[in-house]
Short mmCIF file of C-alpha atoms and ligand atoms in Angstrom, two decimals:
data_model
loop_
_atom_site.label_atom_id
_atom_site.label_comp_id
_atom_site.label_asym_id
_atom_site.label_seq_id
_atom_site.Cartn_x
_atom_site.Cartn_y
_atom_site.Cartn_z
CA MET M 1 -73.81 -53.72 88.47
CA ASP M 2 -73.41 -50.00 89.26
CA GLN M 3 -76.18 -47.49 88.72
CA LEU M 4 -76.24 -43.80 88.05
CA VAL M 5 -78.79 -41.84 89.95
CA ILE M 6 -79.59 -38.36 88.66
CA GLU M 7 -81.86 -35.66 90.15
CA GLY M 8 -82.93 -33.71 87.11
CA ARG M 9 -83.48 -30.07 86.36
CA HIS M 10 -80.35 -28.54 87.98
CA PRO M 11 -78.73 -26.32 85.39
CA LEU M 12 -75.02 -26.65 84.57
CA LYS M 13 -72.60 -23.80 85.15
CA GLY M 14 -68.78 -23.98 85.03
CA THR M 15 -65.92 -25.46 83.11
CA ILE M 16 -65.36 -29.09 81.78
CA ARG M 17 -61.93 -30.17 80.58
CA ILE M 18 -62.19 -32.72 77.74
CA SER M 19 -60.07 -35.91 77.91
CA GLY M 20 -58.09 -37.63 75.22
CA ALA M 21 -60.15 -39.32 72.48
CA LYS M 22 -60.80 -43.07 73.10
CA ASN M 23 -61.18 -43.61 69.28
CA ALA M 24 -57.84 -41.92 68.68
CA ALA M 25 -56.04 -43.68 71.55
CA LEU M 26 -57.07 -47.24 70.47
CA PRO M 27 -55.55 -47.18 67.03
CA ILE M 28 -52.41 -45.49 68.46
CA LEU M 29 -51.95 -48.15 71.10
CA ALA M 30 -52.31 -50.71 68.19
CA ALA M 31 -49.55 -48.85 66.22
CA THR M 32 -47.04 -49.47 68.94
CA LEU M 33 -47.02 -53.06 67.90
CA LEU M 34 -45.17 -51.96 64.59
CA THR M 35 -41.82 -51.61 66.12
CA GLY M 36 -39.92 -52.35 69.40
CA GLY M 37 -38.54 -49.50 71.66
CA THR M 38 -40.47 -47.29 73.98
CA PHE M 39 -43.52 -45.28 72.96
CA ARG M 40 -44.43 -42.52 75.57
CA LEU M 41 -48.20 -41.60 75.18
CA GLN M 42 -49.73 -38.65 76.70
CA ASN M 43 -53.43 -37.79 77.23
CA ILE M 44 -54.56 -41.44 77.17
CA PRO M 45 -58.01 -41.37 78.85
CA ARG M 46 -58.48 -43.70 81.69
CA LEU M 47 -61.39 -45.86 80.39
CA VAL M 48 -62.28 -49.51 80.45
CA ASP M 49 -61.79 -49.74 76.69
CA ILE M 50 -58.25 -48.60 77.07
CA ARG M 51 -57.63 -50.96 79.79
CA THR M 52 -59.10 -53.89 77.65
CA PHE M 53 -56.68 -52.94 74.89
CA THR M 54 -53.62 -52.68 77.02
CA ASP M 55 -54.65 -56.04 78.48
CA LEU M 56 -54.62 -57.32 74.98
CA LEU M 57 -51.20 -55.83 74.26
CA ILE M 58 -49.73 -57.29 77.47
CA ASP M 59 -51.17 -60.79 76.27
CA LEU M 60 -49.14 -60.32 73.14
CA GLY M 61 -45.89 -59.88 75.16
CA VAL M 62 -45.88 -56.03 75.25
CA THR M 63 -44.69 -54.07 78.32
CA VAL M 64 -47.11 -51.39 79.49
CA ASP M 65 -46.61 -48.97 82.45
CA TYR M 66 -47.91 -45.60 83.65
CA SER M 67 -45.68 -42.77 84.80
CA THR M 68 -46.21 -39.08 85.79
CA ASP M 69 -44.02 -36.33 84.80
CA ASN M 70 -44.73 -32.55 85.36
CA ASP M 71 -48.33 -33.35 86.49
CA SER M 72 -49.02 -35.30 83.19
CA ASP M 73 -49.74 -38.93 82.96
CA PHE M 74 -47.88 -40.99 80.50
CA LEU M 75 -48.46 -44.47 79.18
CA ASN M 76 -45.07 -46.12 78.23
CA ILE M 77 -45.24 -49.02 75.87
CA ASP M 78 -42.61 -51.26 74.52
CA SER M 79 -43.31 -54.07 72.17
CA SER M 80 -39.67 -55.33 71.74
CA GLY M 81 -40.88 -58.53 73.59
CA LEU M 82 -43.78 -59.31 71.11
CA SER M 83 -44.23 -63.12 71.67
CA ASP M 84 -47.80 -63.86 70.57
CA HIS M 85 -49.99 -63.04 67.62
CA GLU M 86 -53.46 -63.95 68.93
CA ALA M 87 -56.36 -61.60 70.12
CA PRO M 88 -58.49 -64.04 71.89
CA TYR M 89 -62.40 -64.16 71.95
CA ASP M 90 -62.70 -62.94 75.39
CA LEU M 91 -61.02 -59.71 74.67
CA VAL M 92 -62.51 -59.05 71.16
CA ARG M 93 -66.01 -59.96 72.59
CA LYS M 94 -65.65 -57.06 75.09
CA MET M 95 -64.39 -54.58 72.51
CA ARG M 96 -64.64 -54.83 68.70
CA ALA M 97 -61.73 -52.41 68.29
CA SER M 98 -59.45 -55.23 69.37
CA ILE M 99 -59.57 -56.00 65.57
CA LEU M 100 -57.03 -53.07 65.24
CA VAL M 101 -54.14 -55.46 66.12
CA LEU M 102 -54.58 -57.27 62.87
CA GLY M 103 -53.01 -54.73 60.49
CA PRO M 104 -49.87 -54.06 62.67
CA LEU M 105 -49.36 -57.70 63.45
CA MET M 106 -49.41 -58.61 59.72
CA SER M 107 -47.22 -55.65 58.92
CA ARG M 108 -44.50 -56.57 61.46
CA ILE M 109 -44.50 -60.30 61.75
CA GLY M 110 -46.81 -61.58 58.92
CA LYS M 111 -49.09 -63.56 61.00
CA ALA M 112 -52.12 -62.95 63.19
CA ARG M 113 -54.97 -64.97 64.78
CA VAL M 114 -57.92 -62.75 65.68
CA SER M 115 -61.36 -63.77 66.96
CA LEU M 116 -64.10 -62.64 64.47
CA PRO M 117 -66.20 -60.04 66.38
CA GLY M 118 -69.72 -61.12 66.74
CA GLY M 119 -72.85 -58.82 66.30
CA CYS M 120 -73.15 -55.96 68.67
CA ALA M 121 -75.99 -53.84 70.03
CA ILE M 122 -75.90 -51.29 67.16
CA GLY M 123 -75.94 -53.82 64.25
CA ALA M 124 -73.94 -56.40 62.44
CA ARG M 125 -70.74 -54.44 61.97
CA PRO M 126 -68.79 -56.66 59.62
CA ILE M 127 -64.98 -56.43 59.14
CA ASN M 128 -65.09 -57.73 55.44
CA LEU M 129 -63.39 -54.59 54.22
CA HIS M 130 -60.50 -55.07 56.56
CA LEU M 131 -60.12 -58.57 55.33
CA LYS M 132 -60.46 -57.88 51.63
CA GLY M 133 -57.65 -55.19 51.94
CA LEU M 134 -55.39 -57.59 53.55
CA GLU M 135 -56.15 -60.26 50.91
CA LEU M 136 -55.32 -57.68 48.15
CA MET M 137 -52.05 -57.09 49.96
CA GLY M 138 -51.04 -60.67 49.62
CA ALA M 139 -52.34 -62.22 53.03
CA LYS M 140 -53.84 -65.74 53.04
CA LEU M 141 -56.85 -65.77 55.27
CA ARG M 142 -58.97 -68.45 56.62
CA LEU M 143 -61.80 -68.69 59.27
CA LYS M 144 -61.16 -71.55 61.74
CA GLU M 145 -63.23 -72.00 64.90
CA GLY M 146 -64.35 -68.44 64.93
CA TYR M 147 -60.87 -67.01 64.45
CA ILE M 148 -59.41 -65.20 61.41
CA GLU M 149 -56.12 -66.74 60.77
CA ALA M 150 -53.99 -64.52 58.59
CA LYS M 151 -50.53 -65.25 57.21
CA ALA M 152 -48.17 -63.59 54.78
CA GLY M 153 -44.50 -63.03 53.91
CA ARG M 154 -43.90 -59.25 53.61
CA LEU M 155 -47.14 -57.68 52.54
CA LYS M 156 -47.11 -55.89 49.21
CA GLY M 157 -48.68 -52.61 48.22
CA ALA M 158 -52.15 -52.68 46.63
CA HIS M 159 -55.02 -50.56 45.32
CA ILE M 160 -57.85 -50.88 47.86
CA TYR M 161 -61.32 -49.32 47.56
CA PHE M 162 -63.61 -49.06 50.46
CA ASP M 163 -67.18 -49.64 49.41
CA THR M 164 -68.11 -47.56 52.39
CA PRO M 165 -65.63 -45.54 54.37
CA SER M 166 -64.65 -47.57 57.53
CA VAL M 167 -62.73 -45.85 60.43
CA THR M 168 -61.05 -48.77 61.91
CA GLY M 169 -60.79 -50.26 58.39
CA THR M 170 -58.76 -47.43 57.11
CA GLU M 171 -56.73 -47.47 60.28
CA ASN M 172 -55.94 -51.21 60.10
CA LEU M 173 -54.94 -51.11 56.49
CA MET M 174 -52.83 -47.96 56.92
CA MET M 175 -50.92 -49.87 59.64
CA ALA M 176 -50.67 -53.03 57.32
CA ALA M 177 -49.36 -50.85 54.54
CA VAL M 178 -46.54 -48.94 56.34
CA LEU M 179 -44.08 -51.73 56.30
CA ALA M 180 -45.38 -53.45 53.05
CA LYS M 181 -43.36 -53.55 49.88
CA GLY M 182 -44.38 -50.92 47.45
CA THR M 183 -47.16 -48.35 47.40
CA THR M 184 -50.75 -48.85 48.69
CA VAL M 185 -53.57 -46.63 47.76
CA LEU M 186 -56.70 -46.49 49.97
CA GLY M 187 -59.69 -45.14 47.93
CA ASN M 188 -62.88 -43.85 49.67
CA ALA M 189 -60.87 -43.99 52.78
CA ALA M 190 -62.20 -42.49 56.14
CA ARG M 191 -61.42 -38.83 56.83
CA GLU M 192 -62.12 -38.78 60.59
CA PRO M 193 -59.68 -36.73 62.76
CA GLU M 194 -58.74 -39.93 64.61
CA VAL M 195 -57.45 -41.43 61.23
CA ILE M 196 -55.52 -38.42 60.51
CA ALA M 197 -54.00 -38.45 63.94
CA LEU M 198 -53.01 -42.12 63.51
CA GLY M 199 -51.45 -41.24 60.12
CA GLN M 200 -49.45 -38.26 61.51
CA MET M 201 -48.04 -40.50 64.17
CA LEU M 202 -47.16 -43.16 61.79
CA ASN M 203 -45.29 -40.55 59.62
CA GLN M 204 -43.53 -39.23 62.85
CA MET M 205 -42.41 -42.97 63.27
CA GLY M 206 -40.89 -43.05 59.73
CA SER M 207 -43.77 -43.91 57.56
CA LYS M 208 -44.49 -42.29 54.22
CA ILE M 209 -48.31 -41.50 54.17
CA LYS M 210 -49.83 -38.79 51.98
CA GLY M 211 -53.41 -37.62 51.53
CA LEU M 212 -54.49 -37.82 55.17
CA GLY M 213 -57.86 -36.20 55.63
CA SER M 214 -58.74 -36.77 51.90
CA ASN M 215 -60.51 -39.76 50.76
CA THR M 216 -57.44 -41.02 48.96
CA ILE M 217 -54.53 -42.09 51.16
CA LYS M 218 -51.27 -43.14 49.60
CA ILE M 219 -48.79 -45.27 51.59
CA GLU M 220 -45.37 -45.95 50.42
CA GLY M 221 -43.94 -48.88 52.42
CA VAL M 222 -40.78 -48.43 54.36
CA LYS M 223 -38.41 -51.05 55.87
CA LYS M 224 -38.22 -49.77 59.45
CA LEU M 225 -39.99 -47.60 61.91
CA ARG M 226 -38.99 -46.03 65.21
CA PRO M 227 -40.97 -45.39 68.41
CA VAL M 228 -42.18 -41.88 69.23
CA ASP M 229 -43.64 -39.76 72.04
CA TRP M 230 -47.26 -38.77 71.07
CA LYS M 231 -50.14 -36.85 72.45
CA ILE M 232 -53.69 -38.13 71.98
CA ILE M 233 -56.10 -35.49 70.52
CA PRO M 234 -59.23 -34.43 72.45
CA ASP M 235 -62.40 -36.46 72.28
CA ARG M 236 -64.72 -34.72 70.12
CA ILE M 237 -67.58 -37.06 70.98
CA GLU M 238 -67.18 -36.34 74.71
CA ALA M 239 -67.03 -32.53 73.98
CA GLY M 240 -70.21 -32.82 71.84
CA THR M 241 -71.98 -34.70 74.59
CA TYR M 242 -71.30 -31.93 77.24
CA MET M 243 -72.28 -29.25 74.72
CA MET M 244 -75.63 -31.04 74.32
CA ALA M 245 -75.96 -31.39 78.13
CA VAL M 246 -76.26 -27.50 78.08
CA GLY M 247 -79.07 -27.84 75.55
CA ALA M 248 -80.75 -30.54 77.77
CA VAL M 249 -80.82 -28.69 81.08
CA GLY M 250 -79.18 -25.15 80.49
CA GLU M 251 -77.35 -22.86 81.38
CA GLU M 252 -73.78 -22.39 80.36
CA LEU M 253 -70.62 -24.45 80.15
CA ILE M 254 -67.07 -23.49 79.09
CA ILE M 255 -65.51 -26.50 77.28
CA GLU M 256 -61.80 -26.58 77.45
CA ASP M 257 -59.00 -28.66 75.83
CA ILE M 258 -60.85 -29.32 72.64
CA LEU M 259 -60.13 -28.95 68.99
CA ALA M 260 -63.49 -27.13 67.82
CA ASP M 261 -62.26 -27.67 64.15
CA HIS M 262 -63.23 -31.26 64.64
CA LEU M 263 -66.72 -30.28 65.72
CA GLU M 264 -67.80 -28.14 62.79
CA ALA M 265 -70.93 -30.05 61.92
CA VAL M 266 -71.91 -30.47 65.43
CA ILE M 267 -71.58 -26.71 66.42
CA SER M 268 -73.34 -25.71 63.24
CA LYS M 269 -76.30 -27.99 64.06
CA LEU M 270 -76.45 -26.90 67.67
CA ARG M 271 -76.51 -23.25 66.69
CA SER M 272 -79.52 -24.13 64.59
CA THR M 273 -81.27 -25.43 67.69
CA GLY M 274 -80.70 -22.09 69.29
CA LEU M 275 -77.72 -22.71 71.49
CA GLN M 276 -75.17 -19.81 71.65
CA ILE M 277 -71.66 -21.20 70.91
CA GLU M 278 -68.66 -18.88 71.02
CA GLY M 279 -64.89 -19.12 71.36
CA ASP M 280 -61.72 -20.40 69.69
CA ASN M 281 -60.41 -23.61 68.56
CA ALA M 282 -59.14 -24.76 72.00
CA ARG M 283 -62.10 -23.39 74.27
CA ILE M 284 -65.61 -22.58 73.64
CA SER M 285 -68.62 -21.49 75.69
CA VAL M 286 -71.99 -22.95 75.09
CA ARG M 287 -75.10 -21.15 76.37
CA LYS M 288 -78.89 -21.93 76.41
CA LYS M 289 -81.14 -18.98 75.92
CA GLY M 290 -84.74 -19.82 75.45
CA ALA M 291 -86.40 -22.80 73.93
CA LEU M 292 -84.70 -25.18 71.60
CA HIS M 293 -85.67 -25.32 67.98
CA SER M 294 -86.37 -28.66 66.13
CA VAL M 295 -83.83 -29.47 63.41
CA ASP M 296 -83.36 -32.55 61.14
CA VAL M 297 -80.13 -34.49 61.45
CA THR M 298 -78.62 -37.13 59.16
CA THR M 299 -75.46 -39.05 60.53
CA LEU M 300 -72.71 -39.24 57.90
CA PRO M 301 -68.98 -40.15 57.77
CA TYR M 302 -66.71 -37.24 58.77
CA PRO M 303 -67.00 -34.30 58.26
CA GLY M 304 -70.78 -34.95 58.49
CA PHE M 305 -72.62 -35.19 61.76
CA PRO M 306 -71.22 -38.19 63.75
CA THR M 307 -73.25 -41.30 64.55
CA ASP M 308 -71.63 -41.23 67.91
CA LEU M 309 -73.67 -38.15 68.84
CA GLN M 310 -77.02 -39.20 67.23
CA ALA M 311 -78.44 -40.50 70.40
CA GLN M 312 -77.58 -37.40 72.50
CA ILE M 313 -79.03 -34.87 69.98
CA MET M 314 -82.27 -36.94 69.94
CA VAL M 315 -82.77 -35.85 73.52
CA LEU M 316 -82.56 -32.21 72.53
CA MET M 317 -85.06 -32.90 69.86
CA ALA M 318 -87.39 -34.60 72.28
CA LEU M 319 -87.37 -31.33 74.14
CA ALA M 320 -87.60 -28.91 71.31
CA GLY M 321 -90.57 -27.06 70.10
CA GLY M 322 -91.58 -28.95 66.89
CA LEU M 323 -91.17 -31.96 64.76
CA SER M 324 -87.70 -33.37 63.68
CA VAL M 325 -86.37 -36.27 61.86
CA ILE M 326 -83.16 -37.96 62.70
CA THR M 327 -81.76 -40.34 60.15
CA GLU M 328 -79.11 -42.84 60.90
CA THR M 329 -77.07 -43.79 57.76
CA ILE M 330 -74.05 -45.54 59.38
CA PHE M 331 -75.56 -48.27 61.52
CA GLU M 332 -78.60 -50.15 60.92
CA ASN M 333 -79.85 -50.64 64.42
CA ARG M 334 -78.73 -47.58 66.39
CA PHE M 335 -81.98 -46.53 67.87
CA MET M 336 -81.80 -48.70 70.99
CA HIS M 337 -82.13 -45.64 73.09
CA VAL M 338 -85.61 -44.71 71.68
CA ALA M 339 -87.55 -47.17 73.87
CA GLU M 340 -85.68 -45.94 76.95
CA LEU M 341 -86.33 -42.35 76.10
CA ARG M 342 -89.98 -43.05 75.60
CA ARG M 343 -90.16 -44.24 79.08
CA LEU M 344 -88.99 -40.82 80.19
CA GLY M 345 -91.96 -39.30 78.21
CA ALA M 346 -90.28 -38.53 74.84
CA ASP M 347 -92.66 -38.76 71.76
CA ILE M 348 -90.51 -40.76 69.13
CA LYS M 349 -91.56 -43.09 66.27
CA VAL M 350 -89.02 -45.05 64.39
CA GLU M 351 -89.56 -45.64 60.73
CA GLY M 352 -86.85 -47.63 59.13
CA ARG M 353 -83.61 -45.69 59.54
CA SER M 354 -85.33 -42.51 60.66
CA ALA M 355 -86.62 -41.47 64.01
CA ILE M 356 -89.55 -38.84 63.91
CA ILE M 357 -89.52 -36.91 67.12
CA LYS M 358 -92.34 -34.53 68.35
CA GLY M 359 -91.02 -32.17 70.95
CA VAL M 360 -92.68 -32.43 74.48
CA LYS M 361 -92.81 -29.85 77.18
CA GLY M 362 -90.67 -31.80 79.42
CA LEU M 363 -89.40 -35.38 80.32
CA ASN M 364 -90.12 -37.05 83.54
CA SER M 365 -87.99 -39.53 85.52
CA ALA M 366 -88.18 -43.32 85.27
CA PRO M 367 -85.72 -46.23 85.69
CA VAL M 368 -84.01 -46.90 82.46
CA MET M 369 -81.26 -49.20 81.08
CA ALA M 370 -78.18 -48.28 79.20
CA THR M 371 -77.79 -50.50 76.00
CA ASP M 372 -74.57 -49.23 74.38
CA LEU M 373 -72.00 -46.56 75.01
CA ARG M 374 -73.52 -43.52 73.18
CA ALA M 375 -77.11 -44.54 74.03
CA SER M 376 -76.02 -44.39 77.71
CA ALA M 377 -74.84 -40.86 77.23
CA SER M 378 -78.25 -39.97 75.93
CA LEU M 379 -79.87 -41.33 78.97
CA VAL M 380 -77.62 -39.24 81.17
CA LEU M 381 -78.70 -36.12 79.20
CA ALA M 382 -82.34 -37.18 79.55
CA GLY M 383 -81.86 -37.68 83.19
CA LEU M 384 -80.41 -34.21 83.61
CA ALA M 385 -83.43 -32.70 81.88
CA ALA M 386 -86.24 -34.83 83.56
CA LYS M 387 -88.25 -33.92 86.42
CA GLY M 388 -87.49 -36.07 89.44
CA THR M 389 -84.88 -38.78 89.97
CA THR M 390 -83.73 -41.16 87.10
CA THR M 391 -81.91 -44.24 87.72
CA ILE M 392 -79.75 -45.62 84.85
CA SER M 393 -78.53 -49.31 85.09
CA ARG M 394 -75.87 -51.06 83.12
CA VAL M 395 -73.67 -47.95 83.32
CA TYR M 396 -70.55 -50.24 82.65
CA HIS M 397 -71.18 -48.94 79.01
CA LEU M 398 -70.52 -45.39 79.99
CA ASP M 399 -67.24 -46.38 81.68
CA ARG M 400 -66.04 -47.73 78.39
CA GLY M 401 -66.03 -44.24 76.85
CA TYR M 402 -66.58 -41.29 79.28
CA GLU M 403 -63.80 -40.44 81.59
CA HIS M 404 -64.86 -39.36 85.15
CA LEU M 405 -68.38 -38.58 83.86
CA GLU M 406 -70.14 -38.21 87.15
CA GLN M 407 -67.36 -36.09 88.65
CA LYS M 408 -67.14 -33.75 85.60
CA LEU M 409 -70.98 -33.26 85.53
CA ALA M 410 -71.17 -32.91 89.42
CA ALA M 411 -68.49 -30.23 89.31
CA VAL M 412 -70.60 -27.99 87.27
CA GLY M 413 -73.78 -28.40 89.22
CA ALA M 414 -75.52 -31.62 88.12
CA ARG M 415 -76.97 -33.76 91.03
CA ILE M 416 -75.50 -37.15 89.80
CA LYS M 417 -74.22 -40.07 91.90
CA ARG M 418 -73.05 -43.59 91.23
CA LYS M 419 -74.59 -46.34 93.39
CA LYS M 420 -71.89 -48.99 93.68
CA ALA M 421 -73.13 -52.52 92.86
CA TYR M 422 -72.70 -53.78 96.41
CA LEU M 423 -74.79 -50.90 97.81
CA ILE M 424 -77.68 -51.75 95.52
CA ARG M 425 -80.24 -54.04 96.99
C1 UD1 J 1 -65.63 -46.38 64.39
C2 UD1 J 1 -65.71 -45.94 65.82
C3 UD1 J 1 -67.15 -45.86 66.27
C4 UD1 J 1 -68.03 -44.99 65.32
C5 UD1 J 1 -67.83 -45.56 63.93
C6 UD1 J 1 -68.54 -44.68 62.77
C7 UD1 J 1 -63.61 -46.59 66.68
C8 UD1 J 1 -62.85 -47.46 67.65
N1 UD1 J 1 -64.99 -46.85 66.63
O1 UD1 J 1 -66.21 -47.82 64.39
O2 UD1 J 1 -67.12 -45.16 67.57
O3 UD1 J 1 -69.38 -45.06 65.61
O4 UD1 J 1 -66.34 -45.64 63.53
O5 UD1 J 1 -68.05 -43.35 62.91
O6 UD1 J 1 -63.00 -45.74 66.13
N2 UD1 J 1 -68.47 -51.60 57.41
C9 UD1 J 1 -68.59 -52.63 56.56
N3 UD1 J 1 -67.38 -53.45 56.38
C10 UD1 J 1 -66.34 -53.35 57.13
C11 UD1 J 1 -66.23 -52.25 58.05
C12 UD1 J 1 -67.46 -51.41 58.16
O7 UD1 J 1 -69.55 -52.80 55.86
O8 UD1 J 1 -65.41 -54.17 57.00
C13 UD1 J 1 -69.66 -50.62 57.60
C14 UD1 J 1 -70.18 -50.66 58.94
O9 UD1 J 1 -71.06 -51.72 59.14
C15 UD1 J 1 -70.76 -49.34 59.15
C16 UD1 J 1 -69.84 -48.48 58.23
O10 UD1 J 1 -69.16 -49.35 57.54
O11 UD1 J 1 -72.03 -49.23 58.41
C17 UD1 J 1 -68.92 -47.65 59.11
O12 UD1 J 1 -68.26 -48.39 60.18
P1 UD1 J 1 -66.86 -48.26 60.60
O13 UD1 J 1 -66.37 -46.85 60.23
O14 UD1 J 1 -66.04 -49.39 60.29
O15 UD1 J 1 -67.06 -48.22 62.19
P2 UD1 J 1 -65.82 -48.71 63.21
O16 UD1 J 1 -64.56 -48.42 62.57
O17 UD1 J 1 -66.21 -50.16 63.54
#
């Protein structure tokens, strides 16, 4: 397995371009199952999770190919040949977001067989809300040999309330509802930009969705949809990660091709740590001047502070001048990075859903191990800040969600290298 080797304490200076958002691309790929014809998708990040999802689409009989036009890459997808309705264990096991095929398959062909995702490193992550919604829309569900088997005639509109707002749950049920008979109302729905982007694309395809960005989404079912050309929004989590890299090691980065509106909670929190952030919606500069201040952070559904940046901001708090409390309210077991950060000298204590962090003067290098996608990003930030050379193993987690991470960081002054597995003794 590949490793990342980082020689710390080299400040960053330059410009980083942000890639398309993984979490926006995945539901949009799923939406191509809703109708035949060619979709032309732009700004799809080249990531392992995207590859896993396109493999799943190909398994279902979908045609997928890349093309380049005017220096932009496009992913061309046509599900006219849809011939299967199963998401097998081997793919769902690799990526839970595979569950996103459930809604569109039920919507278009009224049947789906999807492996039930198991637990994962950050908690139990159930899909009960996805399933409850489908049942209310008239689907018959049964669990057989680890698979959810779902069947329905044409789904019918329903009033569905999320006990807790679920991002992929909202996306799945929105896709289930667009071709259903009648109107569906999703209450306490997720408001993440990726949910809005999917809804906008579905509307462009001919759906009738209202209330995107609010917690009540209304979907009036239609009979037919059409394929569209669509551009994926920038990855707000990737952008937030690089902003925090400036906090970890200095000095100044320009972050380009973003939608800063999607990062309001993050920018506000980072300003409270003392980082100077200026710019407009598409391009910002982040500068570190002086020591970091400790701040408390609580993760919340959008527009609150994202759980996907919790591990990364913990690195800044480990280096800040005081005491801070980070509370994780979304996932029950998302502190796997704490033990690894401690190996680098961080002073962090976990009490239930909170981590209490006492800032230290500096971190020191050590071999560490990535445990999940965002935890891995936090280890990269810690490695950039630490004195000496930090080796991170199991970096395949990073390849799931950060496009060209080493290249982007090396181009702005980081000393970071990948050791290919066959070179590691
Ligand atoms: C998505 C993101 C992930 C992010 C998370 C929270 C994608 C592909 N992934 O994951 O990066 O960390 O949102 O912002 O977009 N829940 C239930 N029952 C359900 C579904 C969810 O109880 O049926 C709970 C979860 O356990 C969790 C909370 O709801 O406590 C939010 O999870 P959810 O928004 O569903 O996360 P994902 O959509 O899996």
